Each structure stands twice: as C-alpha cells, then as structure tokens.
Short mmCIF file of C-alpha atoms and ligand atoms in Angstrom, two decimals:
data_model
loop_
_atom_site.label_atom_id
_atom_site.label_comp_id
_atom_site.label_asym_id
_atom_site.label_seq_id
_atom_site.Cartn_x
_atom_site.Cartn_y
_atom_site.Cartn_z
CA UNK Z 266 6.53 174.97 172.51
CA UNK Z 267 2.66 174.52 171.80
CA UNK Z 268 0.14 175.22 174.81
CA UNK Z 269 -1.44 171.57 174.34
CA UNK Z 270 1.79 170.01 175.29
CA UNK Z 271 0.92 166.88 177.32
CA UNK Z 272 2.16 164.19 179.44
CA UNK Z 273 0.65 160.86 178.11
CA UNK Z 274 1.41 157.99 180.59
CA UNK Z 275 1.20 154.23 179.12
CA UNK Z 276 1.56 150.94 180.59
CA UNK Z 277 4.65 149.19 178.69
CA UNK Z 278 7.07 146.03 178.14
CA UNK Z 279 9.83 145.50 175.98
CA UNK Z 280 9.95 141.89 176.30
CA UNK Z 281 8.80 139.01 178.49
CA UNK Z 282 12.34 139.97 179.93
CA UNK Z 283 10.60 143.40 181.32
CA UNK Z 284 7.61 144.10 183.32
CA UNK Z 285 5.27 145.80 182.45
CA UNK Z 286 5.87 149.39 183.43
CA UNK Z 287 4.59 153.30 182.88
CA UNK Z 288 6.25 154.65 180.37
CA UNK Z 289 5.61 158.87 179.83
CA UNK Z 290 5.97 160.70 176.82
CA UNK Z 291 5.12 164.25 175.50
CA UNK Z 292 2.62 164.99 173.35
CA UNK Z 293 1.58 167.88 171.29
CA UNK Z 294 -2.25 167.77 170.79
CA UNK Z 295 -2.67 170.23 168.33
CA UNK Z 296 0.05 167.80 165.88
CA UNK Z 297 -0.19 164.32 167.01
CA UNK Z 298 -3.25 163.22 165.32
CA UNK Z 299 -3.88 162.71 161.29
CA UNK Z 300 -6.85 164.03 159.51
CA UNK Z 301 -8.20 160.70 159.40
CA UNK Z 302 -7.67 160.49 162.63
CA UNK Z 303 -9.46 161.35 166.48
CA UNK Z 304 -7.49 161.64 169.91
CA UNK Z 305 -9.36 159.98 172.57
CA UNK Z 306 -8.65 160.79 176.77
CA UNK Z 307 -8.92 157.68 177.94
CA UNK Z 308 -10.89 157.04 181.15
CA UNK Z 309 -10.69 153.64 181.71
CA UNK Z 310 -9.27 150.52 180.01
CA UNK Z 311 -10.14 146.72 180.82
CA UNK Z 312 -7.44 143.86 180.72
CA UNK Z 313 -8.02 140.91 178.90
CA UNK Z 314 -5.94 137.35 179.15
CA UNK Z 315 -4.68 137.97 176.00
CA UNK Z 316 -2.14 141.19 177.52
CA UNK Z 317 -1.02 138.58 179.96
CA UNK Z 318 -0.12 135.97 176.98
CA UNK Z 319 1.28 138.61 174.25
CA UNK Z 320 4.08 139.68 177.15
CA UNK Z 321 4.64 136.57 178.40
CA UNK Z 322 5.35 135.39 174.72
CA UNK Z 323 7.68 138.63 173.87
CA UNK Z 324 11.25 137.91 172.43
CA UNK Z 325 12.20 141.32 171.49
CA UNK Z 326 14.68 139.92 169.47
CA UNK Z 327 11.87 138.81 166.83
CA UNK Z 328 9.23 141.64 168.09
CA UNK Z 329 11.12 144.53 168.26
CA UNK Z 330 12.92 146.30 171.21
CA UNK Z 331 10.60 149.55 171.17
CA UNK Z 332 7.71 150.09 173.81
CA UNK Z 333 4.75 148.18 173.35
CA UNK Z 334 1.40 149.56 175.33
CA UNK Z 335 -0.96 146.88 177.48
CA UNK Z 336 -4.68 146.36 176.75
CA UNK Z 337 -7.29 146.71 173.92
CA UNK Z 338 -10.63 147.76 175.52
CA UNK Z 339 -11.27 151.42 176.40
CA UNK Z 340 -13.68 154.55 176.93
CA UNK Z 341 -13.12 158.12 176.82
CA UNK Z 342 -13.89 161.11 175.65
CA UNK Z 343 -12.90 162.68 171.87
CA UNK Z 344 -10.74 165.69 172.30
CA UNK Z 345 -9.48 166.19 169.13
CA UNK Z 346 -10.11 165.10 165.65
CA UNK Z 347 -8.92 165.29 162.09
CA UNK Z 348 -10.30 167.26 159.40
CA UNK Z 349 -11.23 163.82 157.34
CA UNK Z 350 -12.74 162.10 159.78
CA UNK Z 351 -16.43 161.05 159.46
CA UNK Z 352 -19.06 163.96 161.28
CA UNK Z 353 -20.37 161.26 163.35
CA UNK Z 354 -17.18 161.75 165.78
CA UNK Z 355 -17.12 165.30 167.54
CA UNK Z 356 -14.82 166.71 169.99
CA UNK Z 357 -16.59 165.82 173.54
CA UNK Z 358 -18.14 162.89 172.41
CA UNK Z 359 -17.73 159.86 175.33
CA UNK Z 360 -16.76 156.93 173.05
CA UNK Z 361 -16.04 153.29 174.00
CA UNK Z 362 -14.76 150.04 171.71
CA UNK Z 363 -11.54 147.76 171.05
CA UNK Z 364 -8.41 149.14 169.49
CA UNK Z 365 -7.20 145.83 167.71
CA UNK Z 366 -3.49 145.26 168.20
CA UNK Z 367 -0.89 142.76 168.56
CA UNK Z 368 2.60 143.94 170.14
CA UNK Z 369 1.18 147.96 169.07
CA UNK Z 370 2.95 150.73 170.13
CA UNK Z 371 -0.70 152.18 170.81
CA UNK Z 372 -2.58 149.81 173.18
CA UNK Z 373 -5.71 151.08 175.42
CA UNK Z 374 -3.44 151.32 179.09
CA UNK Z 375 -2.62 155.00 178.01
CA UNK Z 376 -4.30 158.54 179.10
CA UNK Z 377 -4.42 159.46 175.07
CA UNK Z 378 -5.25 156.86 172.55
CA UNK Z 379 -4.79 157.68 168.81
CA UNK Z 380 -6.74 155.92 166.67
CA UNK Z 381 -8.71 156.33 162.84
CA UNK Z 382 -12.54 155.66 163.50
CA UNK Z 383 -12.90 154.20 159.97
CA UNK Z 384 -10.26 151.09 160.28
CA UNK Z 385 -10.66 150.69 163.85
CA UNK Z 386 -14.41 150.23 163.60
CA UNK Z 387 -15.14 148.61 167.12
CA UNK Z 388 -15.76 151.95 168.17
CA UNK Z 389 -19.20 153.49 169.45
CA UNK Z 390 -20.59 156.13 171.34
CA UNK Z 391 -20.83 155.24 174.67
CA UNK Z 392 -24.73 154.50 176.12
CA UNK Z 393 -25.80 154.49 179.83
CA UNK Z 394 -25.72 151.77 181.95
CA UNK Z 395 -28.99 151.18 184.37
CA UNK Z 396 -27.60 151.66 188.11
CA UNK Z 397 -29.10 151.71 191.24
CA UNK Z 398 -28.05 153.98 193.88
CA UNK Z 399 -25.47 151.76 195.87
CA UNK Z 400 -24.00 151.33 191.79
CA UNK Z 401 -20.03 151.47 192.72
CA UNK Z 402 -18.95 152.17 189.16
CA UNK Z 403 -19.48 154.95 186.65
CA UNK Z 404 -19.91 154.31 182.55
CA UNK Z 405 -16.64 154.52 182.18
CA UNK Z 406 -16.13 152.04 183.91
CA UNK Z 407 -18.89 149.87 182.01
CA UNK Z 408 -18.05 150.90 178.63
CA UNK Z 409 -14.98 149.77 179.13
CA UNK Z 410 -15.58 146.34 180.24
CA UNK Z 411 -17.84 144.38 177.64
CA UNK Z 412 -16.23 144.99 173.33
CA UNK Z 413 -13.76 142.45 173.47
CA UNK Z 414 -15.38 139.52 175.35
CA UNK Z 415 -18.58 140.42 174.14
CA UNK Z 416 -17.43 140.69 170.39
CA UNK Z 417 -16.13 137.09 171.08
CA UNK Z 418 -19.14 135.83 172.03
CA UNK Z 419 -20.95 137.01 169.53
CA UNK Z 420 -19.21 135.99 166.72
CA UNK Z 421 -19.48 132.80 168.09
CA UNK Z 422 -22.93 132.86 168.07
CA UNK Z 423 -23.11 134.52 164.84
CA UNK Z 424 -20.83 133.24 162.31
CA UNK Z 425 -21.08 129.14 162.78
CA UNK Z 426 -24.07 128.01 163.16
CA UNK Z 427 -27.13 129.84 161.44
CA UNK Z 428 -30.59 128.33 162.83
CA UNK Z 429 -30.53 128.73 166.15
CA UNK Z 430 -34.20 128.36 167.86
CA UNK Z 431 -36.18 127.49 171.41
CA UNK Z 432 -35.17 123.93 170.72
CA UNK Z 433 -31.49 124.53 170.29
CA UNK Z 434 -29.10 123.16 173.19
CA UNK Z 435 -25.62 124.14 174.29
CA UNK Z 436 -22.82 123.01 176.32
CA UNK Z 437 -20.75 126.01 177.68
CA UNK Z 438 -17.10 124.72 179.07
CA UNK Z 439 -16.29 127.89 181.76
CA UNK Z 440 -19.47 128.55 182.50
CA UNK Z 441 -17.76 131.98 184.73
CA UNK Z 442 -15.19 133.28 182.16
CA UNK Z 443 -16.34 137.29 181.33
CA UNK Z 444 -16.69 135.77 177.26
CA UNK Z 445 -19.22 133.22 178.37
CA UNK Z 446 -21.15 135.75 180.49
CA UNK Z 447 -21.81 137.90 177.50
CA UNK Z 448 -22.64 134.42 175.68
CA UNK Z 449 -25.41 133.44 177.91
CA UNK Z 450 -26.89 136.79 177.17
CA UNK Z 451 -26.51 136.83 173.65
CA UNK Z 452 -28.11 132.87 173.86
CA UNK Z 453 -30.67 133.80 175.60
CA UNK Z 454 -31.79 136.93 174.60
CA UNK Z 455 -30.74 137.93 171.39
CA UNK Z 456 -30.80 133.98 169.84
CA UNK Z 457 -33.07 132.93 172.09
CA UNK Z 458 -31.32 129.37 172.02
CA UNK Z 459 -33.16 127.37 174.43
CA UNK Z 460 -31.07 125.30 176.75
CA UNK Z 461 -28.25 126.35 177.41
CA UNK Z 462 -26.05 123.72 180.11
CA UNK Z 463 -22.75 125.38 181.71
CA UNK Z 464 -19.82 123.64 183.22
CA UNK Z 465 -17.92 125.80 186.34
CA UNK Z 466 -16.43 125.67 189.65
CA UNK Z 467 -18.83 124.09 192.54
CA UNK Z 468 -18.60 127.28 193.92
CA UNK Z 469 -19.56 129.35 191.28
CA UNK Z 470 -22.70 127.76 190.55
CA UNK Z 471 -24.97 130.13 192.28
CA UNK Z 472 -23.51 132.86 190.56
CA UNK Z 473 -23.80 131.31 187.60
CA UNK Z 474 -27.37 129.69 187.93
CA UNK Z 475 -29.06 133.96 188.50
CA UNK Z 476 -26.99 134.67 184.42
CA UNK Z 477 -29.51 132.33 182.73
CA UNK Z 478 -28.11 128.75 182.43
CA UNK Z 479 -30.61 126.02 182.85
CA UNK Z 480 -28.44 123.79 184.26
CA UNK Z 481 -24.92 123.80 185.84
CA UNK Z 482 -22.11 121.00 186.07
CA UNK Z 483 -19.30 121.22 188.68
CA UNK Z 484 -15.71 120.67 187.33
CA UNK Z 485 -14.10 120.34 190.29
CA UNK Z 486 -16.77 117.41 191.52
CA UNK Z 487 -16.53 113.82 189.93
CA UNK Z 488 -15.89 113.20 186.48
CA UNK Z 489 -17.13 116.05 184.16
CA UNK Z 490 -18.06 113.90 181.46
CA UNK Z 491 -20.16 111.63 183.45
CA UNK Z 492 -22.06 114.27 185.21
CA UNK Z 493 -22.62 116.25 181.70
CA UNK Z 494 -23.52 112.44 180.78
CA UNK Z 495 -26.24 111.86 183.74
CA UNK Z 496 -27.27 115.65 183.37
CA UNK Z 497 -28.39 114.84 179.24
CA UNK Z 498 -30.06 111.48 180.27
CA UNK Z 499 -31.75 112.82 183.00
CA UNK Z 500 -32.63 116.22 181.95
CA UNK Z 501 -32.26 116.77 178.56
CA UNK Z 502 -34.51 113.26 177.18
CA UNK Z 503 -30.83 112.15 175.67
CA UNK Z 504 -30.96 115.13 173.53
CA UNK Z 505 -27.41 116.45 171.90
CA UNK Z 506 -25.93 119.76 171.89
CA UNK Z 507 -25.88 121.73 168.59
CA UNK Z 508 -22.85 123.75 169.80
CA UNK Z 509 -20.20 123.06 172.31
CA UNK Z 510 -18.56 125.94 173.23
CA UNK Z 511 -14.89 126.05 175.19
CA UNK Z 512 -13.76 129.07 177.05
CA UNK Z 513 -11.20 127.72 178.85
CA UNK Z 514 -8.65 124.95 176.46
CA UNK Z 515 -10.68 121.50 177.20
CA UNK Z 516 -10.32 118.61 175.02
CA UNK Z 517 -12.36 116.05 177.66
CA UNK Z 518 -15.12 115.52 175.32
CA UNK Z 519 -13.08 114.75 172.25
CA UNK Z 520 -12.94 110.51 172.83
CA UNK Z 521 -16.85 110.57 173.29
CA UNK Z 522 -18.13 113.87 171.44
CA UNK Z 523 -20.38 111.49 169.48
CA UNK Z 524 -22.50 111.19 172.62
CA UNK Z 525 -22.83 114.83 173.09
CA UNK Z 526 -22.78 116.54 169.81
CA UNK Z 527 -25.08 116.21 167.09
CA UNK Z 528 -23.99 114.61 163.57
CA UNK Z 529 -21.87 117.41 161.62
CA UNK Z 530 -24.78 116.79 158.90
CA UNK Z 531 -26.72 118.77 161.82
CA UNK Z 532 -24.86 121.87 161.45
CA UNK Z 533 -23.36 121.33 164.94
CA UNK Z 534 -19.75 122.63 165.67
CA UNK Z 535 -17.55 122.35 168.72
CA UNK Z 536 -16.08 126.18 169.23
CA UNK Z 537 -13.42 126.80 171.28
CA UNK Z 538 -11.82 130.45 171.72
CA UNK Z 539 -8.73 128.97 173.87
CA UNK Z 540 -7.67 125.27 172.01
CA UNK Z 541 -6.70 121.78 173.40
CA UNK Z 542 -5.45 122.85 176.65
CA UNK Z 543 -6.10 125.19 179.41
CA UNK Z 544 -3.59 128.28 179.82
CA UNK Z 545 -1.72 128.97 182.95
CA UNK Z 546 -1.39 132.57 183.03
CA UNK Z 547 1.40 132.53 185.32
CA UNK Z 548 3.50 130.47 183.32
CA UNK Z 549 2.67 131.28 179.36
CA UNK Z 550 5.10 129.29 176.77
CA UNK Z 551 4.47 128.71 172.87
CA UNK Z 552 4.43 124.80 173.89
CA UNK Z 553 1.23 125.40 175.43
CA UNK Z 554 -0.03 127.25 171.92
CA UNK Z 555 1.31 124.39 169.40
CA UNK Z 556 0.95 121.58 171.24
CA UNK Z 557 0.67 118.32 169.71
CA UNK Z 558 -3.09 118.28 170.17
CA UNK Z 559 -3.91 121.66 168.87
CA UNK Z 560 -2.65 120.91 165.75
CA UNK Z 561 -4.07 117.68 165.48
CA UNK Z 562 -7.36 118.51 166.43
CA UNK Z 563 -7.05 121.56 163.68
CA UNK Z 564 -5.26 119.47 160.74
CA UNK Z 565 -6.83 116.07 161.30
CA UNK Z 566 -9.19 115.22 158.67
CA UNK Z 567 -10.78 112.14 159.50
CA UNK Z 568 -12.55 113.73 162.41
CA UNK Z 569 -16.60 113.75 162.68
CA UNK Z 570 -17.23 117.11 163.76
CA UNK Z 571 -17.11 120.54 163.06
CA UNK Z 572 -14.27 122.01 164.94
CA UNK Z 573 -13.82 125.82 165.29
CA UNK Z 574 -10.49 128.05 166.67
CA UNK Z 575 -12.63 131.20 166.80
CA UNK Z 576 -11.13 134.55 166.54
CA UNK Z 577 -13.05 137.87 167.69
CA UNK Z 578 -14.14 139.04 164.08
CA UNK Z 579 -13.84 142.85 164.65
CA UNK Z 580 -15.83 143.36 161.07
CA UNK Z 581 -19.23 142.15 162.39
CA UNK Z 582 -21.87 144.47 163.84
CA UNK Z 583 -21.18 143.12 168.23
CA UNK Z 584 -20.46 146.54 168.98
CA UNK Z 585 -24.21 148.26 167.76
CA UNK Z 586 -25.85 145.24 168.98
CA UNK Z 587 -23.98 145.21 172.72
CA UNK Z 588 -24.75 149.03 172.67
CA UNK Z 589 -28.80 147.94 172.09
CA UNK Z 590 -28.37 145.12 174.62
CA UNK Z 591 -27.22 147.29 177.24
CA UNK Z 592 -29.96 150.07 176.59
CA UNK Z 593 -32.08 147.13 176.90
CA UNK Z 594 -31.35 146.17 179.88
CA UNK Z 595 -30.69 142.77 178.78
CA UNK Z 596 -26.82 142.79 179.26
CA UNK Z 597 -25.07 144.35 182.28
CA UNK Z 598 -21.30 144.30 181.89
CA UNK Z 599 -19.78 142.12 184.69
CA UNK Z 600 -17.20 144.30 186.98
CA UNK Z 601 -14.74 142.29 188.83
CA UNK Z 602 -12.59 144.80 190.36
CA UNK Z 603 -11.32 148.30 189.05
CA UNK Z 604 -8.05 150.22 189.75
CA UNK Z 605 -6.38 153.06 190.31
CA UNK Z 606 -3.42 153.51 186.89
CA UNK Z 607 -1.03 153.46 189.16
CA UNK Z 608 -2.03 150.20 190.96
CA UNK Z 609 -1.91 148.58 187.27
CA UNK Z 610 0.31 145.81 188.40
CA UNK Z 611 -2.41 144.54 191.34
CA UNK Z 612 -5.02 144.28 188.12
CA UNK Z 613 -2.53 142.30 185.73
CA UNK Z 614 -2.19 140.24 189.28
CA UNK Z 615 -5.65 139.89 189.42
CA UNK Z 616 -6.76 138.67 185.86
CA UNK Z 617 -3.26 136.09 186.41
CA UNK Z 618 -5.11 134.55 189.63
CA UNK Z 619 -7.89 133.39 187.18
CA UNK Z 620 -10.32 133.41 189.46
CA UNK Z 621 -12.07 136.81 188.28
CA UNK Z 622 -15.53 137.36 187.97
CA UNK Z 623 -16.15 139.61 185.10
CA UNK Z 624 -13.76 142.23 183.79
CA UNK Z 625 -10.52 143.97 185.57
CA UNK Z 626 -10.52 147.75 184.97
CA UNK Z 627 -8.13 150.14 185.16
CA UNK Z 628 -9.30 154.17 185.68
CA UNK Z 629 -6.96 156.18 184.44
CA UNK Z 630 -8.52 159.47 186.00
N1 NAP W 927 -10.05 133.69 170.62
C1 NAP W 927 -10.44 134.88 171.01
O1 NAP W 927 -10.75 135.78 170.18
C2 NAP W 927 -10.55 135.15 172.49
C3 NAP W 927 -11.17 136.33 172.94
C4 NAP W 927 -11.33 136.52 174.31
C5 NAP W 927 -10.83 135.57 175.21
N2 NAP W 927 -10.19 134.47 174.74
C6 NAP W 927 -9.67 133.47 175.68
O2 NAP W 927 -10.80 132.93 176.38
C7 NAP W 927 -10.44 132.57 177.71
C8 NAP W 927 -11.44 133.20 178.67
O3 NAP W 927 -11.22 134.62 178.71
P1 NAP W 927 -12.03 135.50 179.77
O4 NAP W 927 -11.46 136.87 179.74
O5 NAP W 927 -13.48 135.33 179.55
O6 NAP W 927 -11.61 134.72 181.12
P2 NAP W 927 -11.79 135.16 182.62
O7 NAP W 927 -13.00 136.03 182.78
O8 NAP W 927 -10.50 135.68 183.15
O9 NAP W 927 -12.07 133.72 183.29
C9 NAP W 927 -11.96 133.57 184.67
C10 NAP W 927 -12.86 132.45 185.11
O10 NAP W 927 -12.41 131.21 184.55
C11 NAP W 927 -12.96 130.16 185.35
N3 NAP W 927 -12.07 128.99 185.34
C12 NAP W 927 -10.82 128.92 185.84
N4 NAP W 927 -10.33 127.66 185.66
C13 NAP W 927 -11.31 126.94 185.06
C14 NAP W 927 -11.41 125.58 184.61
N5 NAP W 927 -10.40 124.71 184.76
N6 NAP W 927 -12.56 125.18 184.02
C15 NAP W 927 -13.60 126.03 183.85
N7 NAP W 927 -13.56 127.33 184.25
C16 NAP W 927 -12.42 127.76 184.84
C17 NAP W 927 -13.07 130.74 186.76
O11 NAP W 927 -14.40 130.47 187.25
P3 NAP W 927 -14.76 129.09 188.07
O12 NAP W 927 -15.16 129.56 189.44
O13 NAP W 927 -15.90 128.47 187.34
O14 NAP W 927 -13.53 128.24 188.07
C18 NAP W 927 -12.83 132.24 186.61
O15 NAP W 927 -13.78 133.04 187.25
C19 NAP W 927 -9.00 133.04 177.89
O16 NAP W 927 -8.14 131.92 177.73
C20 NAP W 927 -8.78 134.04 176.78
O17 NAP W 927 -7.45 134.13 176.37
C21 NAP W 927 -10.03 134.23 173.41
#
C-alpha cells in the first residue's frame, strides 16, 4: 500500500430520505489526482441555502443512489498537483473559490477536494483579511465565506444593467441575506451606485444601517409597500429605482412596480436570485420552485419590465475583483458562526433557522 494513504472524511446524503452524514473513504495521494488536476486540504468550507434545497429536493431514484458531498465554497492549501496543470498553482499554495456542482460526488464539506484549476475557474489564491487583535477567525475562515454570495452579487451588478452612476437608486428586498451584504459593497464601492434603499427585519436595521444603505424599511412593521412608498416621496423627491433587487422570493411589488421602477426604456430590471416566493428551508418542495407565479412572471409577455432569474455566472471575473476588494479593505466577509466538522449538523441547523447573519462555516481542522 502507498505511504500517502489517507482518510478523507465528507459530509454526504443519498436522498432527501437520508441525512446528511460523514461518509470516509481512502485515498491514495500520490494516484488520485489527474495531470490536469490539483488536490486541495481543505480547511474550511461555508454552507450556502442552496445545500439545504439540493437535499431536500433529492429522489435518488432520478439522481442516483451514490454519495453526494455538501457545500461549494472552500479554502485550503494545494498539496498535490498534476503535471499539466498551469505553474500558477504550486504545492503549498493557500487557495480559496467555489467548486460548482449540482448533486457532485465532490462537494467542498470534505478534508481533500479534487478539482482541475482550468474548468473550475472560481479559484484564487487566498489574500489576507485586515483583523484586529480580538479577530475570532483565521483566513481560512474568511476565504471561505465570501465566492459564492459574492459572485452572486456581482453578477448582478455586472451583467444587467450597464450605466450605473452617483445618481443611480436601488431597492434591495433582504436587506441582511450574506448575497446582499456583498451587494451593498459592490454598490457602493466598486459601482459607486448612489442610493441604495434596503428592506429587513425591524431588528436588523442597525446592523444593516453601519453596511452602507441610505435608508432602511422594516418588513415586519406596516405594509412594506407603503412604507417603501412614503420612504420615495419623502426621501427620494419621487424618484424610481433603476434596479430592484430580491434576495429573498418577493413578488409584493409586482401589482404597483410602475410606481417604483423606472420605464424598461430606462434600462431598469427587477432581479431576483430566489423567484416569486420566499423558501422555507425547513420544508423545501418543487411546488415552491414551479409555482404558478414563477412561471408566469418568467413566460408572461405582456409585462412592462425587465425581469431577471439570476444565476451566479461562474465565467465572470467576481473572484479577482472580491480578492482586490478585500485587500482593499472595502469588503470584510460577514462570519455568522463557524464549526467544528464534526458539529456539521448544528451549522446545516443554523443556515435552516434563517436568521443568520453572514456566512456558516465549517473548519475542518
Ligand atoms: N440564484 C443564485 O445564484 C443564488 C446564489 C446565492 C443565493 N441564492 C438564494 O438567495 C437567498 C439568500 O441567500 P443568502 O445565503 O444570502 O441568505 P442568508 O444569508 O441565509 O439570509 C438570512 C437572512 O435573511 C433575512 N430574512 C429572513 N426572512 C426574511 C424576509 N421575509 N424578508 C427579508 N429578509 C428576510 C434574515 O434577516 P432579517 O433580520 O432582515 O429578517 C436573515 O438574516 C437564498 O434563497 C438563496 O438560495 C441564489
């Protein structure tokens, strides 16, 4: 048997039948890899709704009965790589990005991630985060937290609408969600967009109010639309939004978007990264995915606005430009909690409660 024999523990499911589970295998690191491909230990991985939704939605009788591995966002450290892959990945290298998969037998919950650099392209050497002394977490732990909800913001940004400028305004729905944290950054200091108005809990306002939104709207206070209404009157000289962004499945603002979003002819879109309705994690079903109003809001065409079901666009440059942002000091990835890999279940439990405040991390070391 090879020296470099190793136990590689994963976080699993079969099917929404199964929990999720750690699964160990052995594996020979002097064979397992390609030559186009690199080996990475992984130190820490971040959850992301979408884990909680792919399980929940898992017949293995259409999927497959084989293992499939939690999680898409990771750092680590390069410990082996293939003889055609590109010079700028070494052995010892501390890497971080998003391994794109959908029901993979690779996922990012996993001590060793296999992966080829040159398809997988989210990936980038990991840069230091600016910490204070009383700083609880390590780079790991940072790098680990921002590619996928920042990549999703970004492309947001990025691919719709093309002139943004001081005057631009925006109406973020979940002003708290980890994507829309990385959006307010992006907004404000990459875009420099120049209003930017966020709806969230009461209680989260504060929070929300020291991230950069000029102005904050309570959900769970009166009627959303009216106080979004009185806010644009008031505030905003009866201005419209050039974007409306929804991180959370709204469709409120539908009846009366004409009152909030500027003419189509504008180059105005409503975004949303979630569709018609809000997602209980708890409870996941494909109703909830093609309802009634998702696809009519997607198919219908006699409607007045741009309307956008944005995907994270792996293909765009988010991960060089989050790096920059972060040696910049103008983006901070937002820790919620982190835990040990063998507490994984009290992180999936976490993200479900949806009341996080920035990513859920798992440390595998
Ligand atoms: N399409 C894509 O490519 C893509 C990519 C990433 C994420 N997503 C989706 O985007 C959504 C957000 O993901 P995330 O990871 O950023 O979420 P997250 O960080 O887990 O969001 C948690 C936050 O949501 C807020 N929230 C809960 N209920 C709300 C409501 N009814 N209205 C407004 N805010 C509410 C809570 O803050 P409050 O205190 O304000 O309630 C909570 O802190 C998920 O549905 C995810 O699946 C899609």
């Amino acid at each position: 048997m090879s020296e470099e024999v190793v136990t590689n523990k994963s976080v699993t499911y079969i099917s929404n039948a199964t929990p999720a589970t750690i699964t160990s295998s052995e594996l020979d690191l002097a064979s397992c890899y390609k030559d186009n491909e690199v080996v990475i230990e992984v130190h820490a991985a971040a959850l992301n709704p979408i884990d909680l939704m792919t399980h929940q939605l898992c017949c293995s009788y259409v999927i497959g009965k084989y293992p499939k591995t939690y999680s898409r966002d990771y750092s680590g450290v390069i410990v082996k790589v293939g003889k055609n892959v590109d010079c700028r990945w070494k052995v010892g290298d501390k890497v971080n990005g998003m391994y794109e998969h959908i029901y993979g037998e690779r996922g990012s919950l996993t001590h060793y991630l296999i992966l080829d650099p040159a398809k997988n392209v989210p990936i980038t050497h990991m840069v230091e985060v600016s910490k204070d002394e009383n700083d609880p977490y390590d780079d790991f732990v940072y790098a680990a937290a921002w590619p996928l909800t920042f990549g999703t913001a970004f492309t947001v940004l990025h691919d719709y609408k093309k002139d943004w400028s001081p005057d631009s305004k925006v109406l973020v729905i979940g002003a708290s969600t980890s994507v829309s944290y990385a959006f307010i950054h992006i907004a404000k200091k990459y875009f420099n967009i120049g209003t930017v108005v966020g709806i969230c809990s009461k209680n989260s306002i504060e929070r929300n109010k020291k991230l950069g939104y000029d102005y904050l709207v309570p959900y769970d206070e009166g009627d959303t639309v009216d106080n979004v209404k009185k806010l644009k009157e008031n505030e905003l000289k009866n201005k419209k939004f050039d974007m409306i962004f929804d991180s959370v499945g709204n469709h409120d603002f539908f009846p009366v978007i004409h009152q909030f979003l500027k003419p189509k002819e504008e180059n105005s879109f409503y975004v949303t990264i979630v569709g018609y309705n809000k997602i209980n994690y708890k409870n996941v079903s494909w109703r909830q995915f093609l309802s009634l109003g998702n696809i009519l809001t997607a198919i219908n065409p006699f409607k007045k606005y741009n309307w956008r079901l944005c995907q994270l666009s792996s293909s765009n440059n988010y991960i060089k430009i989050g790096n920059q942002m972060i040696k910049d000091g103008t983006y901070k990835p937002p820790i919620d909690s982190v835990y040990e890999f063998e507490k994984f279940q009290d992180a999936i439990d976490r993200l479900m409660s949806n009341r996080a405040k920035g990513k859920v991390v798992v440390k595998m070391k």
